[in-house]
Short mmCIF file of C-alpha atoms in Angstrom, two decimals:
data_model
loop_
_atom_site.label_atom_id
_atom_site.label_comp_id
_atom_site.label_asym_id
_atom_site.label_seq_id
_atom_site.Cartn_x
_atom_site.Cartn_y
_atom_site.Cartn_z
CA MET A 1 -57.64 -38.52 -41.22
CA ASP A 2 -58.89 -35.07 -40.87
CA SER A 3 -60.11 -33.36 -37.70
CA LYS A 4 -63.75 -34.66 -38.14
CA GLN A 5 -62.95 -37.98 -38.83
CA ILE A 6 -60.96 -38.56 -35.79
CA PHE A 7 -63.62 -37.15 -34.01
CA GLU A 8 -65.96 -39.76 -34.97
CA ALA A 9 -63.75 -42.40 -34.74
CA LEU A 10 -63.00 -41.31 -31.13
CA GLN A 11 -66.83 -41.12 -30.21
CA GLY A 12 -67.01 -44.52 -31.53
CA ALA A 13 -64.47 -46.18 -29.74
CA VAL A 14 -65.56 -44.58 -26.18
CA ASP A 15 -68.63 -44.28 -24.06
CA HIS A 16 -67.46 -40.76 -22.63
CA GLU A 17 -68.89 -37.45 -23.65
CA ILE A 18 -66.44 -35.92 -25.93
CA GLU A 19 -66.51 -32.28 -26.95
CA GLN A 20 -64.63 -30.65 -29.76
CA VAL A 21 -63.44 -26.99 -29.19
CA GLU A 22 -61.97 -25.12 -31.62
CA ASP A 23 -59.75 -21.79 -31.26
CA SER A 24 -56.93 -19.87 -33.07
CA TYR A 25 -54.60 -22.93 -32.56
CA GLY A 26 -56.93 -26.04 -33.92
CA VAL A 27 -59.34 -28.25 -32.74
CA LYS A 28 -59.30 -30.10 -29.39
CA PHE A 29 -61.21 -32.71 -28.08
CA LYS A 30 -62.09 -31.80 -24.59
CA VAL A 31 -62.99 -34.77 -22.03
CA LYS A 32 -63.45 -34.73 -18.21
CA PRO A 33 -60.77 -35.81 -15.97
CA GLU A 34 -63.01 -39.33 -15.40
CA GLY A 35 -62.93 -40.03 -19.09
CA LEU A 36 -59.26 -39.01 -19.54
CA PHE A 37 -57.52 -42.00 -19.29
CA ASP A 38 -60.19 -44.26 -21.35
CA VAL A 39 -60.07 -41.89 -24.23
CA LEU A 40 -55.83 -41.58 -24.45
CA LYS A 41 -56.30 -45.28 -24.15
CA ALA A 42 -58.62 -45.57 -27.36
CA CYS A 43 -56.73 -43.06 -29.08
CA GLN A 44 -53.29 -45.10 -28.44
CA GLN A 45 -54.80 -48.77 -29.32
CA ASN A 46 -57.91 -47.81 -31.45
CA PRO A 47 -56.11 -49.08 -34.86
CA GLU A 48 -58.06 -46.01 -37.02
CA LEU A 49 -56.43 -43.51 -34.34
CA ALA A 50 -53.10 -45.55 -33.45
CA CYS A 51 -51.44 -42.39 -32.02
CA ASP A 52 -48.37 -44.04 -30.93
CA ALA A 53 -46.41 -40.70 -29.93
CA LEU A 54 -47.21 -38.46 -26.94
CA THR A 55 -45.46 -35.51 -28.21
CA ASN A 56 -46.13 -33.24 -25.40
CA GLN A 57 -48.03 -32.98 -22.16
CA THR A 58 -48.66 -29.37 -21.02
CA GLY A 59 -51.15 -27.61 -18.95
CA ILE A 60 -52.03 -23.51 -18.71
CA HIS A 61 -53.79 -21.51 -15.72
CA VAL A 62 -56.92 -20.06 -17.20
CA ASP A 63 -59.26 -18.29 -14.77
CA GLU A 64 -59.90 -20.73 -11.97
CA ALA A 65 -59.30 -23.99 -13.65
CA ILE A 66 -55.85 -25.77 -15.08
CA GLN A 67 -56.23 -27.18 -18.73
CA LEU A 68 -54.44 -29.88 -19.83
CA TYR A 69 -53.25 -30.74 -22.93
CA TYR A 70 -51.95 -33.66 -24.67
CA VAL A 71 -50.46 -33.67 -27.89
CA LEU A 72 -50.45 -36.96 -29.64
CA TYR A 73 -49.22 -38.13 -33.31
CA SER A 74 -49.53 -41.01 -35.07
CA TYR A 75 -46.89 -42.40 -37.25
CA ALA A 76 -48.77 -44.88 -39.07
CA HIS A 77 -51.40 -42.31 -40.13
CA HIS A 78 -49.43 -39.27 -39.91
CA HIS A 79 -52.25 -37.13 -38.16
CA GLU A 80 -52.10 -35.12 -34.97
CA LEU A 81 -54.91 -34.95 -32.29
CA ILE A 82 -54.93 -32.77 -29.07
CA VAL A 83 -56.81 -34.11 -26.28
CA ASN A 84 -57.86 -31.41 -23.55
CA CYS A 85 -58.89 -31.73 -19.97
CA GLU A 86 -60.14 -29.26 -17.41
CA VAL A 87 -58.94 -29.93 -13.72
CA PRO A 88 -59.76 -27.64 -10.94
CA LEU A 89 -57.29 -25.69 -9.38
CA GLU A 90 -56.88 -26.76 -6.01
CA GLY A 91 -56.74 -30.27 -5.29
CA GLY A 92 -56.66 -31.01 -9.40
CA LYS A 93 -56.50 -34.82 -10.44
CA ALA A 94 -55.77 -36.21 -13.32
CA PRO A 95 -54.75 -40.12 -14.22
CA SER A 96 -51.31 -40.74 -15.23
CA VAL A 97 -50.48 -42.11 -18.71
CA VAL A 98 -47.00 -43.19 -17.90
CA GLU A 99 -48.35 -46.92 -18.41
CA LEU A 100 -49.52 -46.27 -22.01
CA TRP A 101 -46.52 -43.75 -23.06
CA PRO A 102 -43.76 -43.99 -21.08
CA GLY A 103 -42.10 -40.78 -22.04
CA ALA A 104 -45.29 -39.16 -20.23
CA ASP A 105 -43.35 -39.34 -16.89
CA TRP A 106 -41.01 -36.45 -17.01
CA LEU A 107 -43.94 -34.57 -18.54
CA GLU A 108 -46.05 -35.24 -15.76
CA ARG A 109 -43.72 -34.36 -13.59
CA GLU A 110 -42.88 -30.80 -15.09
CA THR A 111 -47.00 -30.12 -14.93
CA TYR A 112 -46.98 -31.39 -11.42
CA ASP A 113 -43.69 -28.98 -10.66
CA LEU A 114 -44.90 -26.14 -12.02
CA LEU A 115 -48.72 -26.01 -11.82
CA GLY A 116 -49.57 -28.49 -9.23
CA VAL A 117 -51.50 -31.13 -10.80
CA GLN A 118 -51.36 -34.34 -8.99
CA PHE A 119 -51.19 -37.14 -11.32
CA THR A 120 -52.68 -40.07 -9.72
CA GLY A 121 -51.15 -43.68 -10.61
CA HIS A 122 -47.65 -41.56 -11.50
CA PRO A 123 -44.85 -43.97 -10.56
CA ASP A 124 -42.54 -41.10 -9.16
CA LEU A 125 -44.17 -38.03 -8.90
CA LYS A 126 -41.86 -35.44 -7.28
CA ARG A 127 -40.87 -32.07 -8.73
CA ILE A 128 -38.67 -32.03 -11.71
CA MET A 129 -36.64 -28.80 -12.20
CA LEU A 130 -37.31 -26.99 -9.00
CA PRO A 131 -35.39 -27.80 -5.63
CA GLU A 132 -37.56 -30.09 -3.60
CA ASP A 133 -38.25 -27.71 -0.85
CA TRP A 134 -39.76 -25.38 -2.98
CA GLU A 135 -42.77 -23.60 -2.49
CA GLY A 136 -45.93 -23.26 -4.65
CA HIS A 137 -46.40 -23.61 -8.23
CA PRO A 138 -44.95 -20.92 -10.24
CA LEU A 139 -46.89 -21.41 -13.63
CA ARG A 140 -50.29 -20.35 -11.62
CA LYS A 141 -51.07 -17.36 -12.27
CA ASP A 142 -51.61 -16.29 -8.65
CA TYR A 143 -48.33 -17.14 -7.53
CA VAL A 144 -46.27 -14.74 -5.70
CA PHE A 145 -42.77 -14.86 -6.17
CA PRO A 146 -40.28 -15.99 -3.20
CA GLU A 147 -38.54 -12.74 -1.23
CA PHE A 148 -36.30 -15.35 0.39
CA TYR A 149 -35.09 -19.09 -0.35
CA GLN A 150 -32.96 -20.93 2.02
CA GLY A 151 -31.75 -17.68 3.88
CA ILE A 152 -30.76 -15.82 0.25
CA ASP A 153 -32.18 -12.25 0.07
CA ASN A 154 -33.92 -12.25 -3.43
CA ARG A 155 -35.60 -9.00 -3.20
CA PRO A 156 -35.42 -6.83 -6.03
CA SER A 157 -32.99 -3.76 -5.78
CA GLU A 158 -34.30 0.02 -5.66
CA ILE A 159 -32.27 -0.04 -9.17
CA THR A 160 -34.41 -3.14 -10.51
CA LYS A 161 -37.76 -1.39 -8.99
CA SER A 162 -36.91 1.72 -10.79
CA PHE A 163 -37.19 -0.46 -14.25
CA GLN A 164 -40.15 -2.29 -13.58
CA LEU A 165 -43.43 -1.86 -15.04
CA LYS A 166 -45.69 0.03 -12.39
CA MET B 1 13.50 -6.15 -14.05
CA ASN B 2 14.62 -4.79 -17.24
CA ASN B 3 17.93 -6.16 -16.38
CA LEU B 4 16.33 -9.82 -16.74
CA LEU B 5 16.00 -9.32 -20.65
CA ASN B 6 20.08 -8.75 -20.97
CA LYS B 7 22.12 -12.15 -20.66
CA PHE B 8 24.56 -12.06 -17.69
CA ASP B 9 27.95 -12.88 -17.67
CA ASN B 10 27.70 -14.64 -14.68
CA ASP B 11 25.07 -15.30 -12.46
CA GLY B 12 23.01 -12.34 -11.67
CA ILE B 13 21.07 -10.86 -8.42
CA VAL B 14 17.65 -9.23 -8.73
CA LEU B 15 16.75 -6.88 -6.13
CA THR B 16 12.88 -6.73 -5.48
CA THR B 17 10.64 -6.94 -2.20
CA VAL B 18 9.03 -10.05 -1.07
CA ASP B 19 5.55 -8.60 -1.71
CA THR B 20 6.49 -7.65 -5.30
CA ALA B 21 8.01 -11.41 -6.32
CA LEU B 22 5.05 -12.91 -4.58
CA ASN B 23 2.57 -10.99 -6.41
CA TRP B 24 4.32 -11.49 -9.59
CA THR B 25 3.82 -15.32 -9.45
CA ARG B 26 0.67 -14.92 -8.03
CA ALA B 27 -1.09 -12.73 -10.84
CA ASN B 28 0.52 -15.15 -13.32
CA SER B 29 -0.32 -18.18 -12.40
CA LEU B 30 -4.41 -17.83 -11.78
CA PHE B 31 -5.97 -21.02 -12.20
CA TYR B 32 -9.79 -20.59 -12.84
CA MET B 33 -12.50 -22.60 -12.09
CA LEU B 34 -14.43 -23.56 -14.84
CA PHE B 35 -18.25 -22.31 -14.11
CA GLY B 36 -20.01 -22.24 -16.96
CA LEU B 37 -23.53 -21.96 -15.80
CA ALA B 38 -25.43 -20.48 -19.20
CA CYS B 39 -24.51 -19.17 -22.91
CA CYS B 40 -21.54 -16.98 -21.23
CA GLY B 41 -19.87 -20.39 -20.43
CA ILE B 42 -19.37 -20.53 -24.37
CA GLU B 43 -17.72 -17.24 -24.52
CA MET B 44 -15.36 -18.39 -21.78
CA MET B 45 -14.57 -21.31 -23.53
CA GLN B 46 -13.91 -19.41 -26.28
CA THR B 47 -11.51 -17.04 -23.95
CA GLY B 48 -9.94 -20.18 -23.06
CA GLY B 49 -9.47 -21.63 -26.65
CA PRO B 50 -6.44 -20.48 -29.00
CA ARG B 51 -7.98 -17.26 -30.28
CA GLY B 52 -8.74 -15.90 -26.92
CA ASP B 53 -5.73 -17.93 -25.44
CA LEU B 54 -6.36 -17.03 -21.98
CA ASP B 55 -3.32 -19.41 -20.77
CA ARG B 56 -0.62 -16.82 -22.30
CA PHE B 57 -1.71 -14.76 -18.84
CA GLY B 58 -0.82 -18.06 -16.95
CA ALA B 59 -4.52 -18.35 -16.13
CA VAL B 60 -5.27 -21.89 -16.78
CA PRO B 61 -8.84 -23.79 -16.33
CA ARG B 62 -9.10 -26.04 -13.55
CA ALA B 63 -11.89 -28.63 -13.11
CA SER B 64 -11.89 -28.74 -9.06
CA PRO B 65 -12.60 -25.67 -6.39
CA ARG B 66 -9.37 -26.88 -4.57
CA GLN B 67 -7.34 -26.15 -6.98
CA SER B 68 -8.68 -22.89 -8.06
CA ASP B 69 -7.77 -19.08 -7.30
CA LEU B 70 -10.32 -17.19 -9.79
CA MET B 71 -13.84 -18.17 -10.02
CA ILE B 72 -15.45 -17.72 -13.14
CA VAL B 73 -19.31 -17.10 -12.82
CA ALA B 74 -20.47 -17.12 -16.07
CA GLY B 75 -23.88 -17.53 -16.87
CA THR B 76 -27.48 -17.18 -14.93
CA VAL B 77 -27.47 -18.25 -11.38
CA THR B 78 -30.71 -20.10 -10.38
CA LEU B 79 -31.85 -20.10 -6.54
CA LYS B 80 -31.53 -23.67 -6.78
CA MET B 81 -27.64 -23.27 -7.98
CA ALA B 82 -26.91 -20.42 -5.42
CA SER B 83 -26.06 -22.84 -2.24
CA ARG B 84 -23.99 -24.64 -4.83
CA VAL B 85 -22.46 -21.55 -5.80
CA LYS B 86 -21.47 -20.81 -2.36
CA THR B 87 -20.50 -24.08 -1.49
CA LEU B 88 -17.64 -24.05 -4.36
CA TYR B 89 -16.70 -20.85 -3.42
CA ASP B 90 -16.29 -22.14 0.30
CA GLN B 91 -14.10 -25.03 -0.78
CA MET B 92 -11.43 -22.89 -2.85
CA PRO B 93 -8.33 -22.02 -1.01
CA GLU B 94 -7.62 -18.49 0.15
CA PRO B 95 -6.53 -16.18 -1.54
CA LYS B 96 -9.89 -16.23 -3.84
CA TYR B 97 -11.21 -14.18 -6.56
CA VAL B 98 -14.17 -14.25 -8.20
CA ILE B 99 -15.23 -12.47 -11.79
CA SER B 100 -19.20 -12.13 -12.47
CA MET B 101 -18.97 -12.55 -16.00
CA GLY B 102 -22.19 -11.22 -17.93
CA SER B 103 -25.51 -9.27 -17.30
CA CYS B 104 -27.11 -12.26 -15.53
CA SER B 105 -24.48 -13.23 -12.96
CA ASN B 106 -24.45 -9.51 -12.23
CA THR B 107 -28.03 -8.44 -11.52
CA GLY B 108 -29.96 -11.47 -12.99
CA GLY B 109 -30.07 -9.88 -16.56
CA LEU B 110 -32.89 -10.74 -18.91
CA PHE B 111 -34.14 -13.60 -16.40
CA GLN B 112 -34.57 -11.09 -13.77
CA PRO B 113 -38.28 -11.43 -13.97
CA GLY B 114 -38.35 -15.15 -13.56
CA TYR B 115 -38.90 -17.02 -10.36
CA SER B 116 -36.13 -18.65 -10.13
CA VAL B 117 -33.49 -16.54 -10.58
CA LEU B 118 -31.23 -14.77 -8.53
CA HIS B 119 -30.72 -11.05 -8.61
CA GLY B 120 -26.93 -11.04 -8.69
CA VAL B 121 -24.36 -13.75 -7.70
CA ASP B 122 -23.33 -11.01 -5.02
CA ARG B 123 -26.07 -11.89 -2.74
CA VAL B 124 -24.05 -15.26 -2.35
CA ILE B 125 -20.36 -14.72 -2.82
CA PRO B 126 -18.38 -11.56 -2.92
CA VAL B 127 -17.33 -10.31 -6.11
CA ASP B 128 -14.10 -8.55 -7.29
CA VAL B 129 -14.76 -7.81 -10.95
CA TYR B 130 -17.94 -7.00 -12.58
CA LEU B 131 -17.74 -7.86 -16.18
CA PRO B 132 -20.94 -6.48 -18.01
CA GLY B 133 -22.14 -7.76 -21.40
CA CYS B 134 -24.59 -10.26 -22.65
CA PRO B 135 -22.53 -12.30 -23.16
CA PRO B 136 -19.12 -10.58 -23.17
CA ARG B 137 -16.64 -11.20 -25.60
CA PRO B 138 -13.52 -12.89 -25.21
CA GLU B 139 -11.48 -9.83 -25.29
CA ALA B 140 -13.72 -8.23 -22.12
CA LEU B 141 -13.31 -11.15 -20.00
CA THR B 142 -9.36 -11.16 -20.90
CA ALA B 143 -9.45 -7.31 -19.90
CA ALA B 144 -11.35 -8.76 -16.56
CA LEU B 145 -8.65 -11.06 -16.06
CA ILE B 146 -5.79 -8.13 -16.35
CA ALA B 147 -8.08 -6.21 -14.11
CA ILE B 148 -8.10 -9.06 -11.01
CA GLN B 149 -4.35 -8.96 -11.95
CA LYS B 150 -3.82 -5.46 -11.41
CA LYS B 151 -5.67 -5.73 -8.45
CA ILE B 152 -3.78 -8.47 -7.19
CA LYS B 153 -0.22 -6.91 -7.54
CA ALA B 154 -1.56 -3.87 -5.60
CA GLU B 155 -1.92 -6.05 -2.63
CA ARG B 156 0.32 -6.59 0.46
CA TYR B 157 -0.62 -9.93 1.23
CA LEU B 158 1.85 -10.79 3.84
CA ARG B 159 1.38 -7.80 5.71
CA LYS B 160 -0.50 -7.76 9.04
CA GLN B 161 -3.98 -7.04 8.58
CA VAL B 162 -4.93 -4.17 10.76
#
């Protein structure tokens, strides 16, 4: 199926408002956080869509919000679709899809670790890569690098500063 | 020591100082701890392999810090790893030596602008030899080991520290 057919099939499968956005990387289906779980469930369980694989789940901090992306693939029909959802920067919440795709477990933990999005219903939402006592979420644009960590002085040296871009 | 090359008719005697004999043994039995943190670790394995053959200098890899004299920090040290590096260094018995292998371990290197990268392992543990390169070739690591051996041979370990 091409993206237009996927869009129509998706609109027929759920009641939620779905917006089709297109940028240089291709077509994405934008949904509200309230409808995210239902849309993703329809993507997996609708026989026309049948997206049995969650290839990737990630997020980007753009302006004052975090854009979540769910890249889905169907091995039955060999089509790919991307679901996009915008959550606010502070107190952003999205439903967890671990019960649909168990592989989402670590992907959501990574998004939580680096961007600070809370996934409600996740079985074990804690940091996956950074230490547990780390402060902040580094992939946010307003993140300030730590100068000290556990008593270790990690401020850049004078030589380093001379190489840094002003 | 040249007399060692000639065969003795009877039992021979070699005269030397205790320091020289001790340093000679210490420098030629450097057990290094396997500490491959990133791609430099691959280069360290090459050095320990049959081509680089670090074994011919008496340097043998050990998997435990308690049996090691030398720590080769090979790779990027993250802030999460920094406390582990410190703990493992503290577990090594004295006298102990450290080679900081590669740009990442020296200063953070290519990954220095990262939020989680330590700006050089010398912020956590003392370093004896800094080995530049990204990554250094096995010959360079061998040269660093020889530099450590030279340092050991120049030490007067048994004398009272003033």
